[in-house]
């Protein structure tokens, strides 16, 4: 039975906006990468002037390129996560969320969150690399919250799998 839950409708709208912003972010990352190729000379000159020979300007350009490219797999994982979440929200709106497809969608969310966490570790290593070479960097710290989110998503996927199976069994006996 379809529901007119304003909270779910608002969440679905928010997720759609976030999907769009994620796409814009990926496009901007590609544009940044291209800009570092097209304007490599002026960028290296700017970095050489800023750091006054304390770092190799080519290292700075390479780091910016790496960060721009790192955004792309992250954007892909975020897109998969939001697409699965939007599909779950649509089933909630439709009044039938406890289905096997949503268990699969929760697994997709779990895998997406895991990919984001692993990419965060790559960012941490890149931050260490850049800091070791003298580049000005914001600090990086590992966080446990994201890893907890991965665990919760996989546990909920298992709960939904069992719940959907039990529901099918009940419907089959009635």
Coordinates of N, CA, C and O in Angstrom, one line a residue:
X1 N 0.8 -1.2 0.0 CA 0.0 0.0 0.0 C 0.9 1.2 0.0 O 1.7 1.4 0.9
X2 N 0.8 2.1 -1.0 CA 1.6 3.3 -1.1 C 1.4 4.2 0.1 O 0.3 4.3 0.6
X3 N 2.5 4.9 0.4 CA 2.4 5.8 1.6 C 2.8 7.2 1.1 O 3.5 7.4 0.2
X4 N 2.2 8.2 1.8 CA 2.5 9.6 1.5 C 3.4 10.2 2.6 O 3.1 11.3 3.0
X5 N 4.3 9.5 3.0 CA 5.2 9.9 4.1 C 6.1 11.1 3.6 O 6.9 10.9 2.7
X6 N 5.9 12.3 4.2 CA 6.7 13.4 3.7 C 8.2 13.3 4.0 O 9.0 13.8 3.3
X7 N 8.5 12.6 5.1 CA 9.9 12.4 5.4 C 10.6 11.6 4.3 O 11.7 11.9 3.8
X8 N 10.0 10.5 3.9 CA 10.5 9.7 2.8 C 10.6 10.4 1.5 O 11.6 10.4 0.8
X9 N 9.6 11.2 1.2 CA 9.6 12.0 0.0 C 10.7 13.0 0.0 O 11.4 13.2 -1.0
X10 N 10.9 13.6 1.2 CA 12.0 14.6 1.3 C 13.4 13.9 1.2 O 14.3 14.5 0.5
X11 N 13.5 12.8 1.8 CA 14.8 12.0 1.7 C 15.1 11.6 0.2 O 16.2 11.8 -0.2
X12 N 14.0 11.2 -0.5 CA 14.2 10.8 -1.9 C 14.6 12.0 -2.7 O 15.5 12.0 -3.6
X13 N 14.0 13.2 -2.5 CA 14.4 14.4 -3.2 C 15.8 14.8 -2.8 O 16.6 15.1 -3.7
X14 N 16.2 14.7 -1.6 CA 17.6 15.0 -1.2 C 18.6 14.0 -1.8 O 19.6 14.5 -2.3
X15 N 18.3 12.8 -1.9 CA 19.1 11.8 -2.5 C 19.3 12.1 -4.0 O 20.4 12.0 -4.6
X16 N 18.2 12.5 -4.7 CA 18.3 12.9 -6.1 C 19.2 14.1 -6.3 O 20.0 14.2 -7.2
X17 N 19.1 15.1 -5.4 CA 20.0 16.3 -5.4 C 21.4 15.8 -5.2 O 22.3 16.3 -5.9
X18 N 21.7 15.0 -4.3 CA 23.0 14.5 -4.0 C 23.6 13.7 -5.2 O 24.8 13.8 -5.4
X19 N 22.8 13.0 -5.8 CA 23.2 12.3 -7.1 C 23.7 13.3 -8.1 O 24.8 13.2 -8.7
X20 N 22.9 14.4 -8.3 CA 23.3 15.4 -9.2 C 24.6 16.1 -8.8 O 25.5 16.3 -9.6
X21 N 24.7 16.4 -7.5 CA 26.0 17.1 -7.0 C 27.2 16.2 -7.1 O 28.3 16.6 -7.4
X22 N 27.0 14.9 -6.9 CA 28.1 13.9 -7.1 C 28.5 13.9 -8.5 O 29.8 13.8 -8.8
X23 N 27.6 13.9 -9.5 CA 28.0 14.0 -10.9 C 28.8 15.2 -11.2 O 29.8 15.2 -11.9
X24 N 28.3 16.4 -10.7 CA 29.0 17.6 -10.9 C 30.4 17.5 -10.3 O 31.4 18.0 -10.9
X25 N 30.5 17.0 -9.1 CA 31.8 16.8 -8.5 C 32.8 16.0 -9.4 O 34.0 16.3 -9.5
X26 N 32.3 14.9 -10.0 CA 33.1 14.0 -10.8 C 33.5 14.8 -12.1 O 34.7 14.7 -12.5
X27 N 32.6 15.6 -12.6 CA 32.9 16.4 -13.8 C 34.0 17.4 -13.5 O 35.0 17.6 -14.2
X28 N 33.9 18.0 -12.3 CA 34.9 19.0 -11.9 C 36.2 18.4 -11.6 O 37.3 19.0 -11.9
X29 N 36.2 17.2 -11.1 CA 37.5 16.4 -10.9 C 38.2 16.2 -12.3 O 39.4 16.3 -12.4
X30 N 37.4 15.8 -13.2 CA 37.9 15.5 -14.6 C 38.5 16.8 -15.1 O 39.6 16.9 -15.7
X31 N 37.7 17.9 -15.0 CA 38.2 19.2 -15.5 C 39.5 19.7 -14.8 O 40.4 20.2 -15.4
X32 N 39.6 19.4 -13.5 CA 40.8 19.7 -12.8 C 42.0 18.9 -13.3 O 43.1 19.5 -13.5
X33 N 41.8 17.7 -13.5 CA 42.9 16.8 -14.1 C 43.3 17.4 -15.4 O 44.5 17.6 -15.7
X34 N 42.3 17.7 -16.3 CA 42.7 18.2 -17.6 C 43.4 19.5 -17.5 O 44.4 19.8 -18.2
X35 N 43.0 20.4 -16.6 CA 43.6 21.7 -16.4 C 45.1 21.5 -15.9 O 45.9 22.3 -16.3
X36 N 45.3 20.5 -15.1 CA 46.7 20.3 -14.7 C 47.6 19.8 -15.8 O 48.8 20.0 -15.7
X37 N 47.0 19.2 -16.8 CA 47.8 18.8 -18.0 C 48.0 20.0 -18.9 O 49.1 20.3 -19.4
X38 N 46.9 20.7 -19.2 CA 46.9 21.9 -20.1 C 47.8 23.0 -19.6 O 48.6 23.6 -20.3
X39 N 47.7 23.2 -18.3 CA 48.4 24.4 -17.7 C 49.5 23.9 -16.8 O 49.8 24.5 -15.7
X40 N 50.1 22.8 -17.1 CA 51.2 22.2 -16.3 C 52.3 23.2 -16.0 O 52.8 23.3 -14.9
X41 N 52.8 23.9 -17.1 CA 53.9 24.8 -16.9 C 53.6 25.9 -16.0 O 54.4 26.1 -15.0
X42 N 52.5 26.7 -16.2 CA 52.2 27.8 -15.2 C 51.9 27.2 -13.8 O 52.3 27.9 -12.8
X43 N 51.3 26.1 -13.7 CA 51.1 25.5 -12.4 C 52.4 25.2 -11.7 O 52.6 25.5 -10.5
X44 N 53.3 24.6 -12.4 CA 54.6 24.2 -11.8 C 55.3 25.5 -11.4 O 56.0 25.6 -10.3
X45 N 55.2 26.6 -12.2 CA 55.9 27.9 -11.9 C 55.3 28.4 -10.6 O 56.0 29.0 -9.8
X46 N 54.0 28.4 -10.5 CA 53.3 28.9 -9.3 C 53.7 28.1 -8.1 O 54.0 28.7 -7.0
X47 N 53.8 26.8 -8.2 CA 54.2 26.0 -7.0 C 55.7 26.2 -6.7 O 56.1 26.3 -5.5
X48 N 56.5 26.4 -7.7 CA 57.9 26.7 -7.5 C 58.1 28.0 -6.7 O 58.9 28.1 -5.8
X49 N 57.3 29.0 -7.1 CA 57.4 30.3 -6.4 C 56.8 30.2 -5.0 O 57.4 30.8 -4.1
X50 N 55.8 29.4 -4.8 CA 55.2 29.3 -3.5 C 56.2 28.6 -2.5 O 56.3 29.0 -1.4
X51 N 56.7 27.5 -3.0 CA 57.6 26.7 -2.1 C 59.1 27.1 -2.2 O 59.9 26.5 -1.4
X52 N 59.4 28.0 -3.0 CA 60.8 28.6 -3.1 C 61.8 27.5 -3.1 O 62.8 27.5 -2.4
X53 N 61.6 26.4 -3.9 CA 62.6 25.4 -4.1 C 62.6 24.3 -3.0 O 63.4 23.4 -3.0
X54 N 61.7 24.5 -2.0 CA 61.6 23.5 -0.9 C 61.1 22.1 -1.4 O 61.3 21.1 -0.8
X55 N 60.3 22.1 -2.5 CA 59.8 20.9 -3.0 C 60.0 20.9 -4.5 O 60.2 22.0 -5.1
X56 N 59.8 19.7 -5.1 CA 59.8 19.7 -6.6 C 58.4 20.0 -7.1 O 57.5 19.4 -6.6
X57 N 58.3 21.0 -7.9 CA 57.0 21.5 -8.3 C 56.3 20.4 -9.1 O 55.1 20.3 -9.0
X58 N 57.0 19.5 -9.7 CA 56.4 18.4 -10.4 C 55.7 17.5 -9.4 O 54.6 16.9 -9.8
X59 N 56.2 17.3 -8.2 CA 55.5 16.5 -7.2 C 54.2 17.1 -6.8 O 53.2 16.4 -6.6
X60 N 54.1 18.4 -6.7 CA 52.9 19.1 -6.4 C 51.9 18.9 -7.5 O 50.7 18.6 -7.2
X61 N 52.3 19.0 -8.8 CA 51.3 18.8 -9.9 C 50.9 17.3 -9.9 O 49.7 17.1 -10.1
X62 N 51.8 16.4 -9.7 CA 51.4 15.0 -9.7 C 50.4 14.7 -8.5 O 49.5 13.9 -8.7
X63 N 50.6 15.4 -7.4 CA 49.7 15.1 -6.3 C 48.3 15.7 -6.6 O 47.3 15.0 -6.3
X64 N 48.2 16.8 -7.2 CA 46.9 17.4 -7.6 C 46.2 16.4 -8.6 O 45.0 16.2 -8.5
X65 N 47.0 15.9 -9.6 CA 46.4 15.0 -10.5 C 45.9 13.7 -9.9 O 44.9 13.2 -10.2
X66 N 46.7 13.2 -8.9 CA 46.3 12.0 -8.2 C 45.0 12.2 -7.5 O 44.1 11.4 -7.5
X67 N 44.9 13.4 -6.8 CA 43.7 13.7 -6.0 C 42.5 13.8 -6.9 O 41.4 13.3 -6.6
X68 N 42.7 14.4 -8.1 CA 41.6 14.5 -9.0 C 41.1 13.2 -9.5 O 39.9 12.9 -9.6
X69 N 42.1 12.3 -9.8 CA 41.7 10.9 -10.2 C 41.1 10.1 -9.1 O 40.3 9.2 -9.4
X70 N 41.6 10.3 -7.9 CA 41.0 9.6 -6.7 C 39.5 9.9 -6.5 O 38.8 9.1 -6.0
X71 N 39.1 11.1 -6.9 CA 37.7 11.4 -6.8 C 36.8 10.5 -7.7 O 35.7 10.2 -7.3
X72 N 37.3 10.1 -8.8 CA 36.5 9.3 -9.7 C 36.0 8.0 -9.2 O 34.8 7.7 -9.2
X73 N 36.8 7.1 -8.6 CA 36.3 5.9 -8.1 C 35.4 6.2 -6.9 O 34.4 5.5 -6.6
X74 N 35.7 7.2 -6.1 CA 34.9 7.6 -5.0 C 33.5 8.1 -5.5 O 32.5 7.7 -4.9
X75 N 33.5 8.9 -6.5 CA 32.2 9.3 -7.1 C 31.4 8.1 -7.6 O 30.2 8.1 -7.5
X76 N 32.1 7.2 -8.2 CA 31.4 6.0 -8.7 C 30.7 5.2 -7.5 O 29.5 4.8 -7.6
X77 N 31.5 5.0 -6.4 CA 30.9 4.3 -5.2 C 29.8 5.1 -4.6 O 28.8 4.6 -4.2
X78 N 29.9 6.4 -4.6 CA 28.9 7.3 -4.0 C 27.6 7.2 -4.9 O 26.5 7.1 -4.4
X79 N 27.8 7.2 -6.2 CA 26.7 7.1 -7.1 C 25.9 5.8 -6.9 O 24.7 5.7 -6.9
X80 N 26.7 4.7 -6.8 CA 26.0 3.4 -6.6 C 25.3 3.4 -5.2 O 24.2 2.8 -5.1
X81 N 25.9 4.0 -4.2 CA 25.2 4.0 -2.9 C 23.9 4.8 -3.0 O 22.9 4.4 -2.5
X82 N 24.0 6.0 -3.6 CA 22.8 6.8 -3.7 C 21.7 6.2 -4.6 O 20.5 6.3 -4.3
X83 N 22.1 5.6 -5.7 CA 21.1 4.9 -6.5 C 20.4 3.8 -5.8 O 19.2 3.6 -5.9
X84 N 21.2 3.0 -5.0 CA 20.5 1.9 -4.2 C 19.6 2.5 -3.1 O 18.5 2.0 -2.9
X85 N 20.1 3.6 -2.5 CA 19.3 4.2 -1.5 C 18.0 4.8 -2.1 O 16.9 4.6 -1.5
X86 N 18.1 5.4 -3.2 CA 16.9 5.9 -3.9 C 15.9 4.8 -4.2 O 14.7 4.9 -4.0
X87 N 16.4 3.7 -4.7 CA 15.5 2.5 -5.0 C 14.8 2.0 -3.7 O 13.7 1.7 -3.8
X88 N 15.6 1.9 -2.6 CA 15.0 1.5 -1.4 C 13.9 2.5 -0.9 O 12.8 2.1 -0.5
X89 N 14.2 3.8 -1.0 CA 13.2 4.8 -0.7 C 11.9 4.7 -1.5 O 10.8 4.9 -1.0
X90 N 12.1 4.4 -2.8 CA 10.9 4.2 -3.7 C 10.0 3.0 -3.2 O 8.8 3.0 -3.3
X91 N 10.7 1.9 -2.8 CA 9.9 0.8 -2.3 C 9.2 1.1 -1.0 O 8.1 0.6 -0.7
X92 N 9.8 2.0 -0.2 CA 9.1 2.4 1.1 C 7.9 3.3 0.7 O 6.8 3.1 1.3
X93 N 8.1 4.1 -0.3 CA 6.9 4.9 -0.8 C 5.8 4.0 -1.3 O 4.7 4.3 -1.1
X94 N 6.2 3.0 -2.0 CA 5.3 2.0 -2.5 C 4.6 1.1 -1.5 O 3.7 0.4 -1.8
X95 N 5.1 1.2 -0.3 CA 4.5 0.4 0.8 C 5.0 -1.0 0.9 O 4.4 -1.8 1.6
X96 N 6.1 -1.4 0.2 CA 6.6 -2.7 0.2 C 8.1 -2.8 0.3 O 8.8 -3.2 -0.6
X97 N 8.7 -2.4 1.4 CA 10.2 -2.3 1.5 C 10.9 -3.6 1.8 O 12.0 -3.8 1.6
X98 N 10.1 -4.6 2.4 CA 10.8 -5.8 2.9 C 10.8 -6.8 1.8 O 10.1 -7.8 1.9
X99 N 11.6 -6.6 0.8 CA 11.8 -7.5 -0.3 C 13.2 -7.8 -0.5 O 14.1 -7.2 -0.1
X100 N 13.4 -8.9 -1.3 CA 14.8 -9.4 -1.5 C 15.6 -8.4 -2.3 O 16.9 -8.3 -2.0
X101 N 15.0 -7.6 -3.2 CA 15.8 -6.6 -3.9 C 16.4 -5.6 -3.0 O 17.5 -5.1 -3.2
X102 N 15.7 -5.2 -1.9 CA 16.3 -4.3 -1.0 C 17.4 -4.9 -0.2 O 18.3 -4.1 0.2
X103 N 17.4 -6.2 0.0 CA 18.6 -6.8 0.7 C 19.8 -6.7 -0.2 O 20.9 -6.3 0.2
X104 N 19.6 -6.9 -1.5 CA 20.7 -6.7 -2.5 C 21.1 -5.3 -2.5 O 22.3 -5.0 -2.6
X105 N 20.2 -4.4 -2.5 CA 20.5 -2.9 -2.5 C 21.3 -2.5 -1.2 O 22.3 -1.7 -1.3
X106 N 21.0 -3.1 -0.1 CA 21.7 -2.8 1.1 C 23.2 -3.4 1.0 O 24.1 -2.8 1.5
X107 N 23.3 -4.5 0.4 CA 24.7 -5.1 0.1 C 25.4 -4.1 -0.8 O 26.6 -3.9 -0.6
X108 N 24.8 -3.6 -1.8 CA 25.4 -2.6 -2.7 C 25.9 -1.4 -1.9 O 27.0 -0.9 -2.1
X109 N 25.0 -0.9 -1.0 CA 25.4 0.2 -0.1 C 26.6 -0.2 0.7 O 27.5 0.6 0.9
X110 N 26.6 -1.4 1.3 CA 27.7 -1.9 2.1 C 29.0 -1.9 1.3 O 30.1 -1.4 1.8
X111 N 29.0 -2.5 0.1 CA 30.2 -2.5 -0.8 C 30.6 -1.1 -1.1 O 31.8 -0.8 -1.2
X112 N 29.7 -0.2 -1.4 CA 30.0 1.2 -1.7 C 30.7 1.8 -0.6 O 31.7 2.5 -0.7
X113 N 30.1 1.7 0.6 CA 30.8 2.3 1.8 C 32.2 1.7 2.0 O 33.1 2.4 2.4
X114 N 32.3 0.4 1.8 CA 33.6 -0.2 2.0 C 34.6 0.4 1.0 O 35.8 0.7 1.3
X115 N 34.2 0.6 -0.3 CA 35.1 1.2 -1.3 C 35.5 2.6 -0.8 O 36.6 3.0 -1.0
X116 N 34.5 3.3 -0.3 CA 34.8 4.7 0.1 C 35.8 4.7 1.3 O 36.8 5.5 1.3
X117 N 35.7 3.7 2.2 CA 36.6 3.6 3.3 C 38.0 3.2 2.8 O 39.0 3.8 3.3
X118 N 38.1 2.3 1.9 CA 39.4 1.9 1.3 C 40.0 3.1 0.6 O 41.2 3.3 0.7
X119 N 39.2 3.9 -0.2 CA 39.8 5.0 -0.8 C 40.2 6.1 0.2 O 41.2 6.8 -0.1
X120 N 39.6 6.2 1.3 CA 40.0 7.1 2.4 C 41.4 6.7 2.9 O 42.2 7.5 3.2
X121 N 41.6 5.4 3.0 CA 43.0 4.9 3.4 C 44.0 5.3 2.3 O 45.1 5.7 2.7
X122 N 43.6 5.2 1.1 CA 44.5 5.7 0.0 C 44.8 7.2 0.1 O 46.0 7.6 0.0
X123 N 43.8 7.9 0.4 CA 43.9 9.4 0.7 C 44.9 9.6 1.8 O 45.8 10.5 1.8
X124 N 44.8 8.8 2.9 CA 45.7 8.9 4.0 C 47.1 8.7 3.6 O 48.0 9.4 4.0
X125 N 47.4 7.7 2.8 CA 48.7 7.4 2.3 C 49.2 8.5 1.4 O 50.4 8.9 1.5
X126 N 48.4 9.0 0.6 CA 48.8 10.1 -0.3 C 49.1 11.4 0.5 O 50.0 12.1 0.2
X127 N 48.3 11.6 1.6 CA 48.6 12.8 2.4 C 49.9 12.6 3.1 O 50.7 13.6 3.2
X128 N 50.2 11.4 3.6 CA 51.5 11.2 4.2 C 52.6 11.4 3.2 O 53.6 12.1 3.5
X129 N 52.5 10.9 1.9 CA 53.4 11.1 0.9 C 53.7 12.6 0.6 O 54.8 13.1 0.5
X130 N 52.6 13.4 0.5 CA 52.7 14.8 0.2 C 53.3 15.6 1.3 O 54.2 16.4 1.1
X131 N 52.9 15.2 2.5 CA 53.5 15.9 3.7 C 55.0 15.6 3.8 O 55.8 16.5 4.1
X132 N 55.4 14.4 3.5 CA 56.8 14.0 3.6 C 57.6 14.8 2.5 O 58.8 15.0 2.7
X133 N 57.0 15.2 1.5 CA 57.7 16.0 0.4 C 57.6 17.5 0.7 O 58.0 18.3 -0.1
X134 N 56.9 17.9 1.8 CA 56.9 19.3 2.1 C 55.7 20.1 1.6 O 55.6 21.3 1.7
X135 N 54.7 19.4 1.0 CA 53.5 20.1 0.5 C 52.6 20.5 1.7 O 52.5 19.7 2.6
X136 N 52.0 21.6 1.6 CA 51.1 22.0 2.6 C 49.8 21.2 2.5 O 49.2 21.1 1.4
X137 N 49.4 20.6 3.6 CA 48.3 19.6 3.5 C 47.4 19.8 4.8 O 47.9 20.1 5.9
X138 N 46.2 19.6 4.6 CA 45.3 19.5 5.7 C 45.6 18.1 6.4 O 46.0 17.2 5.6
X139 N 45.4 18.0 7.6 CA 45.6 16.7 8.3 C 44.7 15.6 7.9 O 43.6 15.9 7.4
X140 N 45.0 14.4 8.1 CA 44.2 13.2 7.8 C 44.2 12.3 9.0 O 45.3 12.1 9.6
X141 N 43.1 11.8 9.4 CA 43.0 10.8 10.4 C 42.1 9.7 10.0 O 41.0 10.0 9.4
X142 N 42.4 8.5 10.4 CA 41.4 7.4 10.1 C 40.2 7.6 11.0 O 40.3 8.1 12.1
X143 N 39.1 7.2 10.5 CA 37.9 7.3 11.3 C 37.2 6.0 11.4 O 37.2 5.2 10.4
X144 N 36.6 5.7 12.5 CA 36.0 4.4 12.8 C 34.5 4.5 12.4 O 33.9 3.4 12.1
X145 N 33.9 5.6 12.3 CA 32.5 5.8 12.0 C 32.1 5.2 10.6 O 31.1 4.5 10.5
X146 N 32.9 5.4 9.6 CA 32.7 4.9 8.3 C 32.7 3.4 8.3 O 31.9 2.7 7.6
X147 N 33.7 2.8 9.0 CA 33.8 1.4 9.1 C 32.6 0.8 9.8 O 32.1 -0.3 9.4
X148 N 32.1 1.5 10.8 CA 30.9 1.0 11.5 C 29.7 1.0 10.5 O 28.9 0.1 10.5
X149 N 29.6 2.1 9.7 CA 28.6 2.1 8.6 C 28.6 0.9 7.7 O 27.6 0.4 7.3
X150 N 29.8 0.5 7.3 CA 30.0 -0.7 6.4 C 29.4 -1.9 7.1 O 28.6 -2.6 6.6
X151 N 29.7 -2.1 8.4 CA 29.2 -3.2 9.2 C 27.7 -3.2 9.3 O 27.0 -4.2 9.0
X152 N 27.2 -2.0 9.6 CA 25.7 -1.9 9.7 C 25.0 -2.2 8.4 O 24.0 -2.9 8.4
X153 N 25.5 -1.7 7.3 CA 24.9 -2.0 6.0 C 24.8 -3.5 5.7 O 23.8 -4.0 5.3
X154 N 25.9 -4.2 6.0 CA 26.0 -5.6 5.7 C 25.1 -6.4 6.7 O 24.4 -7.3 6.3
X155 N 25.0 -6.0 7.9 CA 24.1 -6.6 8.9 C 22.7 -6.4 8.5 O 21.8 -7.3 8.4
X156 N 22.3 -5.2 8.1 CA 20.9 -4.9 7.7 C 20.6 -5.6 6.4 O 19.4 -6.1 6.2
X157 N 21.5 -5.8 5.5 CA 21.3 -6.6 4.3 C 20.9 -8.0 4.7 O 20.0 -8.6 4.1
X158 N 21.7 -8.6 5.6 CA 21.4 -9.9 6.1 C 20.0 -10.0 6.7 O 19.2 -11.0 6.5
X159 N 19.7 -9.0 7.5 CA 18.3 -9.0 8.2 C 17.2 -8.9 7.1 O 16.2 -9.7 7.2
X160 N 17.4 -8.1 6.1 CA 16.4 -8.0 5.0 C 16.3 -9.3 4.2 O 15.2 -9.7 3.8
X161 N 17.5 -10.0 4.0 CA 17.4 -11.2 3.3 C 16.6 -12.3 4.1 O 15.7 -12.9 3.5
X162 N 16.8 -12.4 5.3 CA 16.1 -13.3 6.2 C 14.6 -12.9 6.3 O 13.7 -13.7 6.1
X163 N 14.4 -11.6 6.5 CA 13.0 -11.1 6.5 C 12.2 -11.4 5.3 O 11.1 -11.8 5.3
X164 N 12.8 -11.1 4.1 CA 12.2 -11.3 2.8 C 11.9 -12.8 2.6 O 10.8 -13.2 2.2
X165 N 12.8 -13.7 3.0 CA 12.6 -15.1 2.9 C 11.5 -15.6 3.8 O 10.6 -16.3 3.4
X166 N 11.4 -15.1 5.0 CA 10.3 -15.4 6.0 C 9.0 -14.9 5.4 O 8.0 -15.6 5.5
X167 N 9.0 -13.7 4.9 CA 7.8 -13.2 4.3 C 7.3 -14.1 3.2 O 6.1 -14.3 3.0
X168 N 8.2 -14.5 2.3 CA 7.8 -15.3 1.2 C 7.2 -16.6 1.7 O 6.3 -17.2 1.1
X169 N 7.8 -17.2 2.7 CA 7.4 -18.4 3.3 C 5.9 -18.3 3.9 O 5.1 -19.1 3.6
X170 N 5.7 -17.2 4.6 CA 4.4 -16.9 5.1 C 3.3 -16.7 4.0 O 2.2 -17.3 4.1
X171 N 3.7 -16.0 3.0 CA 2.8 -15.8 1.9 C 2.5 -17.1 1.1 O 1.4 -17.3 0.6
X172 N 3.5 -17.9 1.1 CA 3.3 -19.2 0.4 C 2.4 -20.2 1.2 O 1.8 -21.1 0.6
X173 N 2.3 -20.0 2.5 CA 1.5 -20.9 3.3 C 0.0 -20.4 3.5 O -0.8 -21.1 3.9
X174 N -0.2 -19.2 3.1 CA -1.6 -18.6 3.3 C -2.5 -18.9 2.2 O -2.2 -19.1 1.1

